[in-house]
PDB file of C-alpha atoms in Angstrom:
ATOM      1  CA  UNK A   1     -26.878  -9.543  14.063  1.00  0.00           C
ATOM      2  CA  UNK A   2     -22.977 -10.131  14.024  1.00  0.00           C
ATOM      3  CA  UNK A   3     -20.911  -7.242  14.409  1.00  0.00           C
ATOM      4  CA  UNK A   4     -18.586  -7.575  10.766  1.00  0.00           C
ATOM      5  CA  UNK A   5     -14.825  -8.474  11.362  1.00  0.00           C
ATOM      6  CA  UNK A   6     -11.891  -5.844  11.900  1.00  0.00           C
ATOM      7  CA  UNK A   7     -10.217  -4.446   8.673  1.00  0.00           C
ATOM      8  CA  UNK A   8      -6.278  -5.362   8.695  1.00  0.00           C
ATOM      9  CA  UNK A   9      -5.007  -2.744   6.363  1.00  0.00           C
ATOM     10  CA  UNK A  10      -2.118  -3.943   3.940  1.00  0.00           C
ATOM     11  CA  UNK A  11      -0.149  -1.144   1.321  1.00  0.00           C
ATOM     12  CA  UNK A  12       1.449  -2.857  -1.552  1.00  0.00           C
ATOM     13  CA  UNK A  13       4.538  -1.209  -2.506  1.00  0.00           C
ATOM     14  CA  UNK A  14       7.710  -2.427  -0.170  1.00  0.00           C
ATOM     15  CA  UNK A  15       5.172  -3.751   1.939  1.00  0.00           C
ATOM     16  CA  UNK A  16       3.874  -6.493   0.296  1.00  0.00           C
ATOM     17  CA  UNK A  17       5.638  -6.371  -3.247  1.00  0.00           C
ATOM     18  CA  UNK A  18       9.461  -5.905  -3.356  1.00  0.00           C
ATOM     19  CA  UNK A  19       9.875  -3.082  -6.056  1.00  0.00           C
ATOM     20  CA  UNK A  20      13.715  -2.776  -5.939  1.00  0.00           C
ATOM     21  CA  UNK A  21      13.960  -3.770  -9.239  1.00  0.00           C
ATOM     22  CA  UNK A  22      11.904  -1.047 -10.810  1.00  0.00           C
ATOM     23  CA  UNK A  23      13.185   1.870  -8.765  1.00  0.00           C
ATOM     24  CA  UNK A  24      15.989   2.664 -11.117  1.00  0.00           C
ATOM     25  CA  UNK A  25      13.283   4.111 -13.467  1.00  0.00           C
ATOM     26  CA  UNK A  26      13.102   7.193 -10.929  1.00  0.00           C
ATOM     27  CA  UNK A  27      16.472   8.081 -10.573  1.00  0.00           C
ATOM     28  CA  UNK A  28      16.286  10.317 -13.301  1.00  0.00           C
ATOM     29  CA  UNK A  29      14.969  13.591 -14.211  1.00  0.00           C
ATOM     30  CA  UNK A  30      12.202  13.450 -15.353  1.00  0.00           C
ATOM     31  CA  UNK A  31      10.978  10.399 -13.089  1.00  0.00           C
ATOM     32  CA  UNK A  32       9.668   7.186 -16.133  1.00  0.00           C
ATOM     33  CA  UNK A  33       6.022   7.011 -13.681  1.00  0.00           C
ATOM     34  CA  UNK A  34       5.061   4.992 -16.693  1.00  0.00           C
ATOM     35  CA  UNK A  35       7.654   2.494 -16.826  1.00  0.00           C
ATOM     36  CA  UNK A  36       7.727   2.404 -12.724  1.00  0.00           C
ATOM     37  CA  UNK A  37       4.033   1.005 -12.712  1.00  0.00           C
ATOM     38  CA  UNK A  38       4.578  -0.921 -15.932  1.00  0.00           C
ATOM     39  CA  UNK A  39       7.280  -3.068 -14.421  1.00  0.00           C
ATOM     40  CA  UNK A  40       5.506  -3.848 -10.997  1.00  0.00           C
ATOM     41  CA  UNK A  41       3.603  -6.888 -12.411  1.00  0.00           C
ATOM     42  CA  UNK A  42       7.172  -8.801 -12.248  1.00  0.00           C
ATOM     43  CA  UNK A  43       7.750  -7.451  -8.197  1.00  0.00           C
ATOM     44  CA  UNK A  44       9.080 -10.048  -6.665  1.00  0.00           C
ATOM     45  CA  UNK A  45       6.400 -10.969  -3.219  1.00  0.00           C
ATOM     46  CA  UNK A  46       8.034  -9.676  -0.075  1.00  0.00           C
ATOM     47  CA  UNK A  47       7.682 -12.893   2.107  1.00  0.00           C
ATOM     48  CA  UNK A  48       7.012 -10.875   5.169  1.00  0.00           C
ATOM     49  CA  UNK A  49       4.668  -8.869   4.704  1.00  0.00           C
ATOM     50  CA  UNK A  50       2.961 -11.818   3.047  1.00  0.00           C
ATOM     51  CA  UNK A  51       3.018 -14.036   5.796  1.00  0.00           C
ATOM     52  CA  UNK A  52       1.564 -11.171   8.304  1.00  0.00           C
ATOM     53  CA  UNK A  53      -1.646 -10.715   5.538  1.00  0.00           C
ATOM     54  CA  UNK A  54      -1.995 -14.512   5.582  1.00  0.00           C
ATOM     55  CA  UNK A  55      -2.161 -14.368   9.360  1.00  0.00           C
ATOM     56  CA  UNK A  56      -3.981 -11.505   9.781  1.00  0.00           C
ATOM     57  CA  UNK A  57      -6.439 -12.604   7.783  1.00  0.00           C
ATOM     58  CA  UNK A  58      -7.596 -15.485  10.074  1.00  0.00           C
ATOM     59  CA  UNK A  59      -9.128 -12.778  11.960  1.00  0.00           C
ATOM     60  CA  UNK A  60      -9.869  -9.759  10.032  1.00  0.00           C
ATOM     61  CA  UNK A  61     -10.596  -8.705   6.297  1.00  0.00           C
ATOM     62  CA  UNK A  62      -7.862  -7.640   4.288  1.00  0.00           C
ATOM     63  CA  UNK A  63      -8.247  -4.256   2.357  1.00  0.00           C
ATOM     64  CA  UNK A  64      -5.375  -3.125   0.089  1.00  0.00           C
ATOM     65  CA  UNK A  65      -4.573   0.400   0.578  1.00  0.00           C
ATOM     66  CA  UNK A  66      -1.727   1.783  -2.113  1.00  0.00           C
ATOM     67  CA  UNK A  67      -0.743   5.022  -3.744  1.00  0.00           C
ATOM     68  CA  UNK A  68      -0.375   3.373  -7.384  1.00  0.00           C
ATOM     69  CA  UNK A  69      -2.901   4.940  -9.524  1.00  0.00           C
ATOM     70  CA  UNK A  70      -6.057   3.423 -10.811  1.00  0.00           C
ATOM     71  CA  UNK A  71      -4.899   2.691 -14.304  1.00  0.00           C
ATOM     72  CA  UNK A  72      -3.069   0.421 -12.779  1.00  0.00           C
ATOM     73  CA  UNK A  73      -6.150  -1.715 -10.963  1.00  0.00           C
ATOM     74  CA  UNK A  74      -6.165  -4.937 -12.954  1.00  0.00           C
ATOM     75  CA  UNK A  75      -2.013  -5.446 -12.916  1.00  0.00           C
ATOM     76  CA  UNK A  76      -2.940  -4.742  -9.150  1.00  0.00           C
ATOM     77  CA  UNK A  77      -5.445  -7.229  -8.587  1.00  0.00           C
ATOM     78  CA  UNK A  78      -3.783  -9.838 -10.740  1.00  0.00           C
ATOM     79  CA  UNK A  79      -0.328  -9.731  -8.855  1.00  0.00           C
ATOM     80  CA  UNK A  80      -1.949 -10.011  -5.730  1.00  0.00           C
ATOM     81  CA  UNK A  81      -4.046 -13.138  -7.063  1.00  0.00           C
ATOM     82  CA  UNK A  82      -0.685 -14.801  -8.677  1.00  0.00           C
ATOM     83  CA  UNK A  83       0.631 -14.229  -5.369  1.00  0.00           C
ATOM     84  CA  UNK A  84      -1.680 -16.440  -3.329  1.00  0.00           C
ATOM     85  CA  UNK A  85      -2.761 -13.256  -0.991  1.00  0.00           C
ATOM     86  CA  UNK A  86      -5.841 -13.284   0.695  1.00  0.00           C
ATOM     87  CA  UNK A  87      -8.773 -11.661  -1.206  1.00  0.00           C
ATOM     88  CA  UNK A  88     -10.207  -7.954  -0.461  1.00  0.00           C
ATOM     89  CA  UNK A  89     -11.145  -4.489  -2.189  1.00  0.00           C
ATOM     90  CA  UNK A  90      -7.949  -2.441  -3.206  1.00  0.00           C
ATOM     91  CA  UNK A  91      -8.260   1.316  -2.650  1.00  0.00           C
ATOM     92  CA  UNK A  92      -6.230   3.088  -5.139  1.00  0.00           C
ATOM     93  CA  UNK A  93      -5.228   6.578  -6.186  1.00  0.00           C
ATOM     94  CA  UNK A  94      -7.444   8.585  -8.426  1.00  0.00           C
ATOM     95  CA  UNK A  95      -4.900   8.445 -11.753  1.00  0.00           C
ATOM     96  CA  UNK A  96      -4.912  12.299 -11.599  1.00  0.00           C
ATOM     97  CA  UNK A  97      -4.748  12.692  -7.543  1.00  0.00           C
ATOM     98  CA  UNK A  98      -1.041  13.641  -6.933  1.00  0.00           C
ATOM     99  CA  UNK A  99      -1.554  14.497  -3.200  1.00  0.00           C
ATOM    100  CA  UNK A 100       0.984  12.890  -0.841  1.00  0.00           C
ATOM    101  CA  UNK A 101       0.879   9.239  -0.346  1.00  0.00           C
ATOM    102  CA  UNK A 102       0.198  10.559   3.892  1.00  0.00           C
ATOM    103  CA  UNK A 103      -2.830  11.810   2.405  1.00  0.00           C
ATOM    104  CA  UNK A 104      -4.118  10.230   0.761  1.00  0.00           C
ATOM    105  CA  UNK A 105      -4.065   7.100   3.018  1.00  0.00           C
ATOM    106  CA  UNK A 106      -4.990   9.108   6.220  1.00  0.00           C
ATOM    107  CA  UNK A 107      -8.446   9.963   4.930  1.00  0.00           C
ATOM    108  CA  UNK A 108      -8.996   6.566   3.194  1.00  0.00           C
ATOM    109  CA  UNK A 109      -8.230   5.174   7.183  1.00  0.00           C
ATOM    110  CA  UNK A 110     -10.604   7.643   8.427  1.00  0.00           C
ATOM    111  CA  UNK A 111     -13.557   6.887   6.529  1.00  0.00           C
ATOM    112  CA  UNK A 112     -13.091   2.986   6.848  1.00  0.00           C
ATOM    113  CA  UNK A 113     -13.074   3.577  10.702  1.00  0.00           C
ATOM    114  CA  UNK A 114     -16.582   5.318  10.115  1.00  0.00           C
ATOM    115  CA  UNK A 115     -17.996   2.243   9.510  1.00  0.00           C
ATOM    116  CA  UNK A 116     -15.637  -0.590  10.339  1.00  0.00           C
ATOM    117  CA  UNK A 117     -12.890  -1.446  13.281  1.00  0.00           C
ATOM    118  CA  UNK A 118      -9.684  -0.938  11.883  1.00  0.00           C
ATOM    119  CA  UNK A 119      -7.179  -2.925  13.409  1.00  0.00           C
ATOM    120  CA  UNK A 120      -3.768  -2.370  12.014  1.00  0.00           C
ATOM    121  CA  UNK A 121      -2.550  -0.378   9.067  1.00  0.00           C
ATOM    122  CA  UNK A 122       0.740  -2.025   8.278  1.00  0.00           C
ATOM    123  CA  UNK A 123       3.026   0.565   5.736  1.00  0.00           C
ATOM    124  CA  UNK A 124       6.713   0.955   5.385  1.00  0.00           C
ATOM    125  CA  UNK A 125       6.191   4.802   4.366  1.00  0.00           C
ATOM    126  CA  UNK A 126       7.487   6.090   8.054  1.00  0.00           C
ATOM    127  CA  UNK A 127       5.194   9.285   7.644  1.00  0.00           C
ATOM    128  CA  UNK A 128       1.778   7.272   6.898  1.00  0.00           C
ATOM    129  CA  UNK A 129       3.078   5.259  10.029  1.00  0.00           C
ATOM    130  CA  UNK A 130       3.459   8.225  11.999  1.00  0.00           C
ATOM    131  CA  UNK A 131       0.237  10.056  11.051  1.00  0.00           C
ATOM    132  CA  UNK A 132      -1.828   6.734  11.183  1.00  0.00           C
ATOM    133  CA  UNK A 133      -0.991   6.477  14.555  1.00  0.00           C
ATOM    134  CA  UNK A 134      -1.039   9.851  15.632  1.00  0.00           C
ATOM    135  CA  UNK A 135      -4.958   9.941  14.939  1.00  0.00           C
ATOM    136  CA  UNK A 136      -5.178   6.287  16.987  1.00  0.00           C
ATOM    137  CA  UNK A 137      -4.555   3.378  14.385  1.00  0.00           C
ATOM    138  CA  UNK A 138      -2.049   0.669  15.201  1.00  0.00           C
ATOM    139  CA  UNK A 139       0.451   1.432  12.774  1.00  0.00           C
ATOM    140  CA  UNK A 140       3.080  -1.562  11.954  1.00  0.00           C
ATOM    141  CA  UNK A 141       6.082  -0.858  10.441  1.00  0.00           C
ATOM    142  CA  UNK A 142       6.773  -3.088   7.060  1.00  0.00           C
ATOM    143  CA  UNK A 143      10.468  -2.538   7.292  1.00  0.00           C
ATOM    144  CA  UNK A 144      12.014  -5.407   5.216  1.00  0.00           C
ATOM    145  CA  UNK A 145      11.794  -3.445   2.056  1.00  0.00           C
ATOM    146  CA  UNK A 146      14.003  -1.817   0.481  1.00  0.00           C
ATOM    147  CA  UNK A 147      12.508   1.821  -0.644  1.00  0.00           C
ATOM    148  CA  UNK A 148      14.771   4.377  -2.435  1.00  0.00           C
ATOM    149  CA  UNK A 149      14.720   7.943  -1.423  1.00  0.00           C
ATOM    150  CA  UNK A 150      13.789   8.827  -5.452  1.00  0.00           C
ATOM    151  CA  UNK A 151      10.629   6.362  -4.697  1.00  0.00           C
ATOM    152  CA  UNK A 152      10.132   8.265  -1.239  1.00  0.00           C
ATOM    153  CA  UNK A 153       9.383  11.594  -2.749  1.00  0.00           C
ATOM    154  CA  UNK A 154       7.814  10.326  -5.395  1.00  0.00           C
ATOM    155  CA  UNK A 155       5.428   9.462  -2.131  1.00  0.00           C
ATOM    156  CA  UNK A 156       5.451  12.921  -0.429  1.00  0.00           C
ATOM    157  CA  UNK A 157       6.258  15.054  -2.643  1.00  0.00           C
ATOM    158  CA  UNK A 158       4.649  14.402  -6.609  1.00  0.00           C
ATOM    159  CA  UNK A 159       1.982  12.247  -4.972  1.00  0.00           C
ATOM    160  CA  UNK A 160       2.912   9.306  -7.432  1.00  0.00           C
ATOM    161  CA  UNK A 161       2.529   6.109  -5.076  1.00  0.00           C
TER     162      UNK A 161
END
């Protein structure tokens, strides 16, 4: 029996998709959430992170690990298909689960490494990194986004991505 290949871990927002054009919804009070994920079929690909799935890929399977909510699953899928990423599952937020994005993610990493090798989480969220590799995951830093501080809290704080 083969042992199954390593899991490369790859978030989507500012990691793999360049959202800068939809941040402005969140720079008001109240935050437009709607109009946020509504707009992220037209992100822009963030060359890369990209390249680093394509590459990882020759050697591991690709999950998709994100904080956008499940509602937004088939805008999800098709992006990354229009995109030319390699295939895998996407793990997404519950549409009601507004725990922070650190959260979230941590446990999803923990029960993939019940059953699988993770090999690298790669995030630009600097607190997932932190976490992820404080409980023993290579963590790599996706930091050729560009992620506004509204879009950070909407992370940590109101557990929207």
């Amino acid at each position: 029996m083969t042992e199954p290949r390593p899991i490369a871990v790859f978030d989507l927002d500012g990691t793999l998709a360049d959202t800068a054009h939809r941040q402005h919804f969140l720079e008001h009070s109240p935050r437009d959430w709607r109009g946020f994920f509504a707009a992220a079929p037209q992100d822009p690909p963030l060359s890369e992170g990209v390249a680093l799935a394509r590459e990882a890929a020759a050697d591991c399977d690709l999950l998709y690990l994100t904080g956008r909510p499940e509602r937004c699953r088939a805008d999800t899928e098709a992006w990354l298909r229009a995109h030319g990423l390699p295939e895998g599952p996407v793990l997404m937020r519950g549409d009601h689960d507004r725990r922070p994005a650190v959260r979230t993610k941590l446990e999803a990493l923990r029960g993939l490494r019940a059953t699988r090798t993770v090999r690298m989480l790669v995030d630009d969220d600097p607190l997932v990194l932190a976490e992820a590799e404080r409980a023993g995951f290579r963590a790599v830093a996706a930091d050729w986004g560009r992620t506004s501080r509204e879009l950070r809290a909407g992370q940590e704080r109101e557990g929207r991505t």
